PDB file of C-alpha atoms in Angstrom:
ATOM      1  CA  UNK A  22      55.163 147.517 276.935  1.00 45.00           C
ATOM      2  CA  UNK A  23      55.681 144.335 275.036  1.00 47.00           C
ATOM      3  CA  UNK A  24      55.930 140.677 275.703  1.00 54.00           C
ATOM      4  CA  UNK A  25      59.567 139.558 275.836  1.00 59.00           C
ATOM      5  CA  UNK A  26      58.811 137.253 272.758  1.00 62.00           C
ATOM      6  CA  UNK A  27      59.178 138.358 269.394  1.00 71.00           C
ATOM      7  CA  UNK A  28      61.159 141.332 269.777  1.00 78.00           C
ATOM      8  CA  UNK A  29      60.522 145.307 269.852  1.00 84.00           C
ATOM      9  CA  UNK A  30      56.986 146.215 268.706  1.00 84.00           C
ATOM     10  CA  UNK A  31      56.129 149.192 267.294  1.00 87.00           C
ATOM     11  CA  UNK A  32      56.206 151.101 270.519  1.00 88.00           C
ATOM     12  CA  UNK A  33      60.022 150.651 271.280  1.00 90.00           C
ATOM     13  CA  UNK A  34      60.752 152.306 267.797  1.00 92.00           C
ATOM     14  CA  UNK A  35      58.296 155.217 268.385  1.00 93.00           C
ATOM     15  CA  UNK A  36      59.880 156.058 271.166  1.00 94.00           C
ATOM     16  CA  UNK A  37      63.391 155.177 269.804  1.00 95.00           C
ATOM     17  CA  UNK A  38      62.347 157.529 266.978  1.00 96.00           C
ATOM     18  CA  UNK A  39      60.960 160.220 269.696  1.00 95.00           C
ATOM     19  CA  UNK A  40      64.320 159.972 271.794  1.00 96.00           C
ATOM     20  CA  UNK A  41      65.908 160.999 268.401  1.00 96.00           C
ATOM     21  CA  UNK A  42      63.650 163.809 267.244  1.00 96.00           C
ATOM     22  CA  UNK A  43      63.976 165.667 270.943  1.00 95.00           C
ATOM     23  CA  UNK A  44      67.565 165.429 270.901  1.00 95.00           C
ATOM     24  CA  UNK A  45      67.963 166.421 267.336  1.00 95.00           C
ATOM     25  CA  UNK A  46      65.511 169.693 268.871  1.00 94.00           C
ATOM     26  CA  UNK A  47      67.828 170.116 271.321  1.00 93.00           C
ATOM     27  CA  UNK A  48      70.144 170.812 268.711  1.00 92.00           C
ATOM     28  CA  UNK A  49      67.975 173.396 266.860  1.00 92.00           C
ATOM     29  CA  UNK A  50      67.519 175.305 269.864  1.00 89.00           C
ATOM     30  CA  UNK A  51      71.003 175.274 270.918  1.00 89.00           C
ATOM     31  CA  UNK A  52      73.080 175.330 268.292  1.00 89.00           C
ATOM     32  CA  UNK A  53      74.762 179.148 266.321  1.00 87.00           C
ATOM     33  CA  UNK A  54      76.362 177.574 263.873  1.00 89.00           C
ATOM     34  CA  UNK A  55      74.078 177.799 260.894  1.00 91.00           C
ATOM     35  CA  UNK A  56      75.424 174.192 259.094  1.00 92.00           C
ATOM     36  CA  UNK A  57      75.024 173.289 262.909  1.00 93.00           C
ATOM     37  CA  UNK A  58      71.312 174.005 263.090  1.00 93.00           C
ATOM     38  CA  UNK A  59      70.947 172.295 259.423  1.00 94.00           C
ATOM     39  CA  UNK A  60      72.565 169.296 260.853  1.00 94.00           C
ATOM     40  CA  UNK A  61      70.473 168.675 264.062  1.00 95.00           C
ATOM     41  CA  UNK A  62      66.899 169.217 261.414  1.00 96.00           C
ATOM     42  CA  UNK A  63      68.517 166.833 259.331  1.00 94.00           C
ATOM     43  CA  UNK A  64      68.179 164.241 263.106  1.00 95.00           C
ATOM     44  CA  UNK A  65      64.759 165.357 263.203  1.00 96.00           C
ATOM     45  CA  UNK A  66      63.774 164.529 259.500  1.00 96.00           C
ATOM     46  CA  UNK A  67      66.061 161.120 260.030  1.00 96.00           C
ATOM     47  CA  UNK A  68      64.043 160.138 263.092  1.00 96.00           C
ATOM     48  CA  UNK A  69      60.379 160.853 261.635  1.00 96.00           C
ATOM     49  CA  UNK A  70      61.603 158.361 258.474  1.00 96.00           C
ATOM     50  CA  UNK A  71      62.281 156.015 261.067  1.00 96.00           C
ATOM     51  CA  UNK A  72      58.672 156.661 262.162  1.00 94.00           C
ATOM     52  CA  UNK A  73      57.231 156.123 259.128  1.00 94.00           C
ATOM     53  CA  UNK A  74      58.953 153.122 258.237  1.00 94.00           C
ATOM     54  CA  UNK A  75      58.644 151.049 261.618  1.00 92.00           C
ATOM     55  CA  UNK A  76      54.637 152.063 261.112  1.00 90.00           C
ATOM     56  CA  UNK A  77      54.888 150.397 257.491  1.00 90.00           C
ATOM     57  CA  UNK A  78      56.225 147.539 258.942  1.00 90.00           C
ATOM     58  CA  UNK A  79      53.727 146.995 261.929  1.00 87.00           C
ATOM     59  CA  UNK A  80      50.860 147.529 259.969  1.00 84.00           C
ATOM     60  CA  UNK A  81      52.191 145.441 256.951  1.00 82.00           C
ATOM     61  CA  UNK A  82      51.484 148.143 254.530  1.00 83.00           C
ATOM     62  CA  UNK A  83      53.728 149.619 251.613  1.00 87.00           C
ATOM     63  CA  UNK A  84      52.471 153.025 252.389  1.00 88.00           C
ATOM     64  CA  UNK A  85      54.910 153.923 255.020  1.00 89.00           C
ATOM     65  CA  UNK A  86      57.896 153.021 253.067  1.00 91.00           C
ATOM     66  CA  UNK A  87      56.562 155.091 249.960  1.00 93.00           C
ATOM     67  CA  UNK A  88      55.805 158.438 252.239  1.00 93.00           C
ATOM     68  CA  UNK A  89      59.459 157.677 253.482  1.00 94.00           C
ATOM     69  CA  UNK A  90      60.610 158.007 250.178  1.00 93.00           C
ATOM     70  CA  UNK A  91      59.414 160.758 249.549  1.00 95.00           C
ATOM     71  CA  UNK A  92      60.825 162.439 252.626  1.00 95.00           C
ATOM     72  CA  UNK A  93      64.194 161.663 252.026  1.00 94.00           C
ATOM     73  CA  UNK A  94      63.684 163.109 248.525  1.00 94.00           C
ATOM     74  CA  UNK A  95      62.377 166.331 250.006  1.00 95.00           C
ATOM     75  CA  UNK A  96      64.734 166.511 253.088  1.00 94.00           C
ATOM     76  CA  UNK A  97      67.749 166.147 250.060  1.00 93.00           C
ATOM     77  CA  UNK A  98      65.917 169.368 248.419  1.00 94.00           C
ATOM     78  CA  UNK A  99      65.869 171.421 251.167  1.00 94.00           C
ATOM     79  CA  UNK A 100      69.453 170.787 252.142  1.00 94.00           C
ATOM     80  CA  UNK A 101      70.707 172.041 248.539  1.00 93.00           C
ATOM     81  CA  UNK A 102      68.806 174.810 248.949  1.00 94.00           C
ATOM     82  CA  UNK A 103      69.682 175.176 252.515  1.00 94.00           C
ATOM     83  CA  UNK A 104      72.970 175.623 252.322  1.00 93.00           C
ATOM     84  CA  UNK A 105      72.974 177.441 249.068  1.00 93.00           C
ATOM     85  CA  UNK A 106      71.510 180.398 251.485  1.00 92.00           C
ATOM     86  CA  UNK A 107      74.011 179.301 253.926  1.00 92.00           C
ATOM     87  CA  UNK A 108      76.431 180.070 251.606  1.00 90.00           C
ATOM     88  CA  UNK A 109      75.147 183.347 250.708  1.00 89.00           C
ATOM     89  CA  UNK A 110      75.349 184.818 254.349  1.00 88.00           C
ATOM     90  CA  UNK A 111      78.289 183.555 254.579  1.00 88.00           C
ATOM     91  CA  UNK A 112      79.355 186.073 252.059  1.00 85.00           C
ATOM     92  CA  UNK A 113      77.497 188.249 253.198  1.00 82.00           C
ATOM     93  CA  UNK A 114      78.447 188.574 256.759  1.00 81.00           C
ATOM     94  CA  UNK A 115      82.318 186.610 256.934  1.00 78.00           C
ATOM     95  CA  UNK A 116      80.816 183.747 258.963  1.00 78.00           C
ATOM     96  CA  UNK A 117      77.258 182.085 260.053  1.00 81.00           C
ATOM     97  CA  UNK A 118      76.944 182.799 263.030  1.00 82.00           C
ATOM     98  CA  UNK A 119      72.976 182.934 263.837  1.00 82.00           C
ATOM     99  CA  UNK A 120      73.560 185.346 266.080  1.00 79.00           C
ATOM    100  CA  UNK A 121      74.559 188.169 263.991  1.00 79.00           C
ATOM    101  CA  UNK A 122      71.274 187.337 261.668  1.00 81.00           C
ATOM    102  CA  UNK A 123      69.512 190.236 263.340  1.00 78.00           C
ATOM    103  CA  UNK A 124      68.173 192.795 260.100  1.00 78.00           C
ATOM    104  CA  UNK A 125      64.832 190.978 260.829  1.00 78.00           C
ATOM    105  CA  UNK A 126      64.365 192.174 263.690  1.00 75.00           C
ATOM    106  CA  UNK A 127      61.563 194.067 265.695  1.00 67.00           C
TER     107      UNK A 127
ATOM    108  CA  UNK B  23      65.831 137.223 271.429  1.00 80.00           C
ATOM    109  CA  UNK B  24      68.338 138.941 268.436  1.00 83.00           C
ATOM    110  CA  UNK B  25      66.156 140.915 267.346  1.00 86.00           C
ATOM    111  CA  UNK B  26      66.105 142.654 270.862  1.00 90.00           C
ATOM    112  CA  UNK B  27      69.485 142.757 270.590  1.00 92.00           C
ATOM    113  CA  UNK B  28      69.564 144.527 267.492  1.00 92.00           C
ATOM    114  CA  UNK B  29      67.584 147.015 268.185  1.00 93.00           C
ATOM    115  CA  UNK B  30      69.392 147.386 271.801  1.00 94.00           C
ATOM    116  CA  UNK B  31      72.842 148.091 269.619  1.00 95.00           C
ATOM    117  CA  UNK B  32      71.378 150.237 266.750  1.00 95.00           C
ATOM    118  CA  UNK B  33      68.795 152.300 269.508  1.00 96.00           C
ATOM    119  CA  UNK B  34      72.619 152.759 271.735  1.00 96.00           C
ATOM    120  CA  UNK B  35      74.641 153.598 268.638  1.00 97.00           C
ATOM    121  CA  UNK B  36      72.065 156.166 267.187  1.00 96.00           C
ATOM    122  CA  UNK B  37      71.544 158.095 270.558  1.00 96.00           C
ATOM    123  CA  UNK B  38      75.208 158.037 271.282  1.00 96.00           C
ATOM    124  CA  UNK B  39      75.988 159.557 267.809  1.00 96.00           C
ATOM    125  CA  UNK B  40      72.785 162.129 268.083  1.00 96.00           C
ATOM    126  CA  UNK B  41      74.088 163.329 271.583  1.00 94.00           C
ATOM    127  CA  UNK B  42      77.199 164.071 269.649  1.00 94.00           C
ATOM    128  CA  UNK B  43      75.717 165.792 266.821  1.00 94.00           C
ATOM    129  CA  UNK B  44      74.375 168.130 269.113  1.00 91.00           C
ATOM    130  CA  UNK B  45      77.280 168.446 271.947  1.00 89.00           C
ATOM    131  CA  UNK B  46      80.587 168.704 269.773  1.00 89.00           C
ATOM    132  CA  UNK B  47      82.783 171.523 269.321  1.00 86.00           C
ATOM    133  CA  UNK B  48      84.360 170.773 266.048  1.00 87.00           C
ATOM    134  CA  UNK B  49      81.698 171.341 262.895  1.00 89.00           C
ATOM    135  CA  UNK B  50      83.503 168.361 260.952  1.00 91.00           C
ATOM    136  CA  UNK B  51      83.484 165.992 263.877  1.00 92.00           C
ATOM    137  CA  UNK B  52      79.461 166.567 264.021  1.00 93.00           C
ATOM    138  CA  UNK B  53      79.069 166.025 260.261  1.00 94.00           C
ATOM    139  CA  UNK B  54      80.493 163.072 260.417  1.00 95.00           C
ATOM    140  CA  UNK B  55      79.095 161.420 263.456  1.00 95.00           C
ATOM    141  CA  UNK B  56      75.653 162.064 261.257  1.00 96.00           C
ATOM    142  CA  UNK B  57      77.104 160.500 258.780  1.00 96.00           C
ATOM    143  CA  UNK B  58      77.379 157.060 261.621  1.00 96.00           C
ATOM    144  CA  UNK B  59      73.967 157.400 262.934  1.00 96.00           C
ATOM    145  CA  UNK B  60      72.472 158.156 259.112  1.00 96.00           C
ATOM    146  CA  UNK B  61      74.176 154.505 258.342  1.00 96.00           C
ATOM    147  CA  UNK B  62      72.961 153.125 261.182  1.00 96.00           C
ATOM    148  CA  UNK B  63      69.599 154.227 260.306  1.00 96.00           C
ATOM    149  CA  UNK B  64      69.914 152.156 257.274  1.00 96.00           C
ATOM    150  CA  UNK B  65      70.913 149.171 259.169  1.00 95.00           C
ATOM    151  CA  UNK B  66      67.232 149.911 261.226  1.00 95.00           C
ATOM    152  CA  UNK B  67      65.364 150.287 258.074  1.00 94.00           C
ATOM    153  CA  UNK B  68      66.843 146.504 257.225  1.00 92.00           C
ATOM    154  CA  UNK B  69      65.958 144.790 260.332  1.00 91.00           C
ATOM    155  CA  UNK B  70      62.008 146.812 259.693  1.00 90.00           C
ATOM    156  CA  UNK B  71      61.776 145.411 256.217  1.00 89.00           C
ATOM    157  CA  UNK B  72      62.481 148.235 253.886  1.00 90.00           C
ATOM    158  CA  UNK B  73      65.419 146.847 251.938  1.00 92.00           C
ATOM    159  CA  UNK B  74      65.150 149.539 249.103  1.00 93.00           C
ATOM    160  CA  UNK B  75      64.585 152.154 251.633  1.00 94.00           C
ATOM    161  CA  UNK B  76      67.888 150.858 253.314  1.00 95.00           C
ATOM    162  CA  UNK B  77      69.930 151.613 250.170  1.00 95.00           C
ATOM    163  CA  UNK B  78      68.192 154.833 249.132  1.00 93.00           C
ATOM    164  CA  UNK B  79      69.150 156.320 252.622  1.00 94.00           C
ATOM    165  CA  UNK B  80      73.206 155.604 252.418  1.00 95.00           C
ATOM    166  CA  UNK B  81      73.584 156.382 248.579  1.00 93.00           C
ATOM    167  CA  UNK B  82      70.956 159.650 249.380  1.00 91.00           C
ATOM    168  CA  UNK B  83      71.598 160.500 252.838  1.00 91.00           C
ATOM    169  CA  UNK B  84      75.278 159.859 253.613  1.00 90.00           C
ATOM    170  CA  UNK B  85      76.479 160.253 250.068  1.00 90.00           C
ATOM    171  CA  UNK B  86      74.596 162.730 249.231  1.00 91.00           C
ATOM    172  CA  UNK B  87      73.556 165.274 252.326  1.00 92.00           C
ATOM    173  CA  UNK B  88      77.277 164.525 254.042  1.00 93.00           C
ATOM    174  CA  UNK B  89      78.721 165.315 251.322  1.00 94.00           C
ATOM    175  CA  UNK B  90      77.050 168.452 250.821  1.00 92.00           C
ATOM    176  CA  UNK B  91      77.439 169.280 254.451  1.00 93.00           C
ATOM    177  CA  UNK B  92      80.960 168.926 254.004  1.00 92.00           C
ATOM    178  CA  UNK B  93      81.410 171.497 251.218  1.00 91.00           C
ATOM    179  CA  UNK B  94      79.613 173.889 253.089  1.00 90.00           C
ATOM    180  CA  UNK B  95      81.551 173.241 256.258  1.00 90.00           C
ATOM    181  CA  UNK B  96      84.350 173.576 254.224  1.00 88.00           C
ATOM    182  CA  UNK B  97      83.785 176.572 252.534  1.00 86.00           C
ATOM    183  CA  UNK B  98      82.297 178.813 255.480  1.00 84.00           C
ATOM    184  CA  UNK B  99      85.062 178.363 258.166  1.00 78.00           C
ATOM    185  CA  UNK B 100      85.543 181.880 259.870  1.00 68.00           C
ATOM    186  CA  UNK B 101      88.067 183.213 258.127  1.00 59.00           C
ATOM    187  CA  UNK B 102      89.944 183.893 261.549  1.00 56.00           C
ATOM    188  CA  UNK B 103      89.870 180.190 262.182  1.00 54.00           C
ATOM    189  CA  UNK B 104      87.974 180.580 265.699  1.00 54.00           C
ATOM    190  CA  UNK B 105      86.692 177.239 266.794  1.00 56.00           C
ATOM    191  CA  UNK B 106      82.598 176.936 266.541  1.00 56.00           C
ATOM    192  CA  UNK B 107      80.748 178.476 268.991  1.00 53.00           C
ATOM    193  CA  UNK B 108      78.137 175.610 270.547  1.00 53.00           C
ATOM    194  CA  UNK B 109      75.550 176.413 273.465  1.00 50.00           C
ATOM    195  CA  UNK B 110      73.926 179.659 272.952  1.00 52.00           C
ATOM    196  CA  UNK B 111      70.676 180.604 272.864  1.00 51.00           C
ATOM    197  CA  UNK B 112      68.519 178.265 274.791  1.00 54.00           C
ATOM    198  CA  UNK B 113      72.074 176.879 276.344  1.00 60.00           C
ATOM    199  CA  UNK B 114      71.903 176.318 280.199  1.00 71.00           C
ATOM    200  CA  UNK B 115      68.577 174.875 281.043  1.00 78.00           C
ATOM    201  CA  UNK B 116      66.412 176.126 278.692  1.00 80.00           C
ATOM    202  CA  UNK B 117      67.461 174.101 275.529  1.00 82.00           C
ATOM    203  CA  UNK B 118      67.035 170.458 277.728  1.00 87.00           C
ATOM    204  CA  UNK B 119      64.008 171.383 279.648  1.00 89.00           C
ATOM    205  CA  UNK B 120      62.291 172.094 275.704  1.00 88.00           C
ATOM    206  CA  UNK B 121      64.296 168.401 274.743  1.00 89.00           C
ATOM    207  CA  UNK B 122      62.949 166.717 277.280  1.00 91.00           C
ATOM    208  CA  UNK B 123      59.157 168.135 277.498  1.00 92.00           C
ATOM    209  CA  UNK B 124      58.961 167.396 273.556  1.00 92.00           C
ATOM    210  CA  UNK B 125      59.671 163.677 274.585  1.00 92.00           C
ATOM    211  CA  UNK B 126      57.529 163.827 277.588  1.00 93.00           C
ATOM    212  CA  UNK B 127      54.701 164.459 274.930  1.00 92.00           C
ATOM    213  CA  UNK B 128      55.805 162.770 272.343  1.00 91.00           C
ATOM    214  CA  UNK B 129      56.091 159.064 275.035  1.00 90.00           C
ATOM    215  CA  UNK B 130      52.642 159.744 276.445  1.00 90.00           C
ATOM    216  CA  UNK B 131      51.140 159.941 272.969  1.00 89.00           C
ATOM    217  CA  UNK B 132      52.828 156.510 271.954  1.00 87.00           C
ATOM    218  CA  UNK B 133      51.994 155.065 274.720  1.00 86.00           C
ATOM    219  CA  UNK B 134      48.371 156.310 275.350  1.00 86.00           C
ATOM    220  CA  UNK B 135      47.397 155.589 271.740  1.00 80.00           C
ATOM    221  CA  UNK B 136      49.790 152.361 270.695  1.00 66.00           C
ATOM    222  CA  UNK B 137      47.472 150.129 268.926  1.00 66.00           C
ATOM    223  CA  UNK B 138      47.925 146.367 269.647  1.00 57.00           C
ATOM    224  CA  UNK B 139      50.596 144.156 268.390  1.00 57.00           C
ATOM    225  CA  UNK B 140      49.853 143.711 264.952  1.00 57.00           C
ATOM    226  CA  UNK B 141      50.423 140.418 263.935  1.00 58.00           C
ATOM    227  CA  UNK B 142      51.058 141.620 260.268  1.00 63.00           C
ATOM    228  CA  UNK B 143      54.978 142.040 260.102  1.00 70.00           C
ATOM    229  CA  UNK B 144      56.163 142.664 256.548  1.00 73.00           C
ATOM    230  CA  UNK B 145      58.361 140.772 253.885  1.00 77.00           C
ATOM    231  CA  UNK B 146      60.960 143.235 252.136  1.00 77.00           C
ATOM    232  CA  UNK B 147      58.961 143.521 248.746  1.00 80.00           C
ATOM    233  CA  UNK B 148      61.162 146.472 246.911  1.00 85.00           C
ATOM    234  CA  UNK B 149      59.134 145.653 243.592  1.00 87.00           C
ATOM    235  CA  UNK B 150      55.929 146.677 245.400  1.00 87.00           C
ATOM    236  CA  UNK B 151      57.645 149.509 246.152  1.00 88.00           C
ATOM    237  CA  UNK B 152      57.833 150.578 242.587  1.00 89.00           C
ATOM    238  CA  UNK B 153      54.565 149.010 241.668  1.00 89.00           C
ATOM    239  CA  UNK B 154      53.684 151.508 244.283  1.00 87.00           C
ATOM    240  CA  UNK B 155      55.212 154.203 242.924  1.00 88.00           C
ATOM    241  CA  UNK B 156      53.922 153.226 239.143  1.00 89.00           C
ATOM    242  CA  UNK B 157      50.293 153.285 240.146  1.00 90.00           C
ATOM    243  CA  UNK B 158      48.379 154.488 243.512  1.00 89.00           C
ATOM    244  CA  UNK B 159      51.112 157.513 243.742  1.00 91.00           C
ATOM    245  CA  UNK B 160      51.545 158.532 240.445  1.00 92.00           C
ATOM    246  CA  UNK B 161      51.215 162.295 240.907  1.00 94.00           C
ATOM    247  CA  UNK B 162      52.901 162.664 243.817  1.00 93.00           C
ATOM    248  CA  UNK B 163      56.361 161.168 242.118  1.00 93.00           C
ATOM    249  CA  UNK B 164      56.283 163.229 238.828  1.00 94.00           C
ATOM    250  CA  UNK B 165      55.770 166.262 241.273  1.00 95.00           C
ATOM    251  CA  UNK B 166      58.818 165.266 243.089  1.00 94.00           C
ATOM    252  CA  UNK B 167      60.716 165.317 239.861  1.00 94.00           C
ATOM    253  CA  UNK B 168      59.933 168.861 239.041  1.00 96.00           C
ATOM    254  CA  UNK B 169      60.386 170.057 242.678  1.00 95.00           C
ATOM    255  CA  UNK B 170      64.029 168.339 242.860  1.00 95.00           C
ATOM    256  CA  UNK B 171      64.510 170.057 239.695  1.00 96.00           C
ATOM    257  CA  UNK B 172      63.135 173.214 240.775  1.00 96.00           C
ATOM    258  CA  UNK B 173      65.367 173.175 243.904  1.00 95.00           C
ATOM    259  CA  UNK B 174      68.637 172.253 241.789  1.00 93.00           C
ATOM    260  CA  UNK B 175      68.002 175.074 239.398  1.00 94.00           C
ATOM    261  CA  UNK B 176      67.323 177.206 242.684  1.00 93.00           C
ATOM    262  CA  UNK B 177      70.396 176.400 244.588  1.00 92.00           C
ATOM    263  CA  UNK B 178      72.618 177.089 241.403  1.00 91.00           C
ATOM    264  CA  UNK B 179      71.122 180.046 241.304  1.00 91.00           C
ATOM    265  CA  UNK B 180      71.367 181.578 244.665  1.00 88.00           C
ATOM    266  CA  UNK B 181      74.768 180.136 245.472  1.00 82.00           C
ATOM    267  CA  UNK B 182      76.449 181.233 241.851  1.00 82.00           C
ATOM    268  CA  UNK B 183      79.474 184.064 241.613  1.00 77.00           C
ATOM    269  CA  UNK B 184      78.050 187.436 240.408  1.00 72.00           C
ATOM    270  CA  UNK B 185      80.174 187.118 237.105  1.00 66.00           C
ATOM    271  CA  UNK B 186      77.734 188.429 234.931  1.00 63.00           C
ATOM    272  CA  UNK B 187      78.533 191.686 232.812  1.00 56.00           C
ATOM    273  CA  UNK B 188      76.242 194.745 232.884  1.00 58.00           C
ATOM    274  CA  UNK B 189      73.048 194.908 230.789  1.00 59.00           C
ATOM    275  CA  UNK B 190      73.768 197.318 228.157  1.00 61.00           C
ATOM    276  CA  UNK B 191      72.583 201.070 228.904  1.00 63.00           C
ATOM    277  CA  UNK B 192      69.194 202.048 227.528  1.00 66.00           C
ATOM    278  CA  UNK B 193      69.491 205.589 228.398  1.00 67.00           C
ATOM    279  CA  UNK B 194      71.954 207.726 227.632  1.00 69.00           C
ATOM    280  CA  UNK B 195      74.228 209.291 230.094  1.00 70.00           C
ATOM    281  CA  UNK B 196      73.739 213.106 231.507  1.00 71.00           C
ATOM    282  CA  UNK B 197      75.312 215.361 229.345  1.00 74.00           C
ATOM    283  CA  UNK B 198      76.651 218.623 230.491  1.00 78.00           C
ATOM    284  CA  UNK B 199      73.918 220.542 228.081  1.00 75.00           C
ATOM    285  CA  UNK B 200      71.450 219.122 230.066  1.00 68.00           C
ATOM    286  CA  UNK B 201      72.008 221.310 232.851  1.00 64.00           C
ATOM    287  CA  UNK B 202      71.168 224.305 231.581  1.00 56.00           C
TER     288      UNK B 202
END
């Protein structure tokens, strides 16, 4: 991977960032707990920031950082709104279960 | 040789406090091991250079989003107080297998297509940042205003009480003559 010189390059914080991402997946895919399910995409938009900013840094260009920005501000969106609908099933249904979430369905 | 160190301690503290995102039982205990690994993201984005970034993650991030996951953790226990249900779904071996072919990808794609070391390593230049902002990406930042606005107006309105009265009738109501 990298020379033991300068210290990580940008490969050891891809992956880092990777290692992240499939674990916060993992958490998706697992989870019933609506605010449970919200909190493991909230990993997965933490871990591509991290992408984006360890690319800005490696390529020494502001770009990065500014796309970053922007994610957070749009990740921060779609939680209020998130678990405004959250909120709603809950009073809908007495709990958020994902489970129970079936009206949808075939 | 510290910053391998660094990024040893902040790669072990994030992955530990991930795995628990994911594994715990209790809802609050998960929130708030976010909250640890969404700090220690901002210690990351310090050692990679992005200073403003840094800040704009704890004040926005764990201020912000933990907060908010807070309320609604508080406000949508089961009203029977039954602990959180965790593996379901793709539980058993399903939900790692996915986890672990996503990385499988995700590390032969890194390391297939890494460029070379680029010499190029940044200074921490928030004013850029704004310059940045001010200038090439203009368009993109007054749309974010009206979309954060947008979804503040939307959440108020989907999570407000019903409280409001009934529109006033415009028809009258069925008489008894009108059965005839």
């Amino acid at each position: 991977m990298s020379a033991l010189a300068a210290g990580p390059g940008l490969v050891e914080w891809l992956l880092l960032a990777a290692v992240l991402f499939s674990i916060g997946l993992y958490g998706v895919l697992t989870r019933k707990n609506l605010v449970a399910i919200l909190l493991s995409v909230e990993l997965m938009a933490n871990a591509v920031n991290l992408n984006l900013i360890a690319f800005s840094h490696f390529q020494g260009n502001l770009e990065g950082q500014v796309f970053a920005l922007f994610s957070i501000a749009l990740t921060v969106a779609e939680v209020g709104v998130g678990l405004a609908i959250v909120i709603l099933v809950y009073r809908q249904k007495g709990g958020i279960d994902a489970d129970e979430l079936r009206e949808l369905r075939g | 040789m510290q910053a391998w160190l660094l990024f040893v301690v902040v790669g072990s503290v994030l992955v530990g406090s991930a795995v628990a995102v994911v594994a715990t039982r209790d809802l609050v205990r998960a929130v708030l091991w976010l909250a640890l690994g969404l700090i220690t993201t901002a210690v990351a984005y310090m050692a990679l250079s992005a200073d403003f970034i840094a800040a704009a993650q704890v004040l926005l991030y764990t201020g912000g989003i933990v907060t908010l996951m807070l309320f609604a953790v508080m406000l949508t226990r089961r009203l029977d107080g039954a602990k959180v249900a965790v593996a379901a779904g793709l539980g058993g071996t399903r939900g790692p297998i996915a986890g672990i072919a996503l990385f499988g990808l995700l590390a032969v794609a890194i390391l297939e297509g890494s460029p070379a070391r680029g010499e190029r390593l940044m200074v921490a230049d928030s004013a850029g940042l704004g310059v940045a902002f001010l200038t090439r990406h203009v368009l993109a930042f007054e749309l974010l205003s009206v979309l954060l606005l947008a979804a503040m107006i939307g959440a108020i309105a989907l999570a407000r009480k019903d409280t409001q009265t009934p529109l006033p009738r415009t028809t009258r109501p069925p008489l008894p003559q009108d059965d005839a």
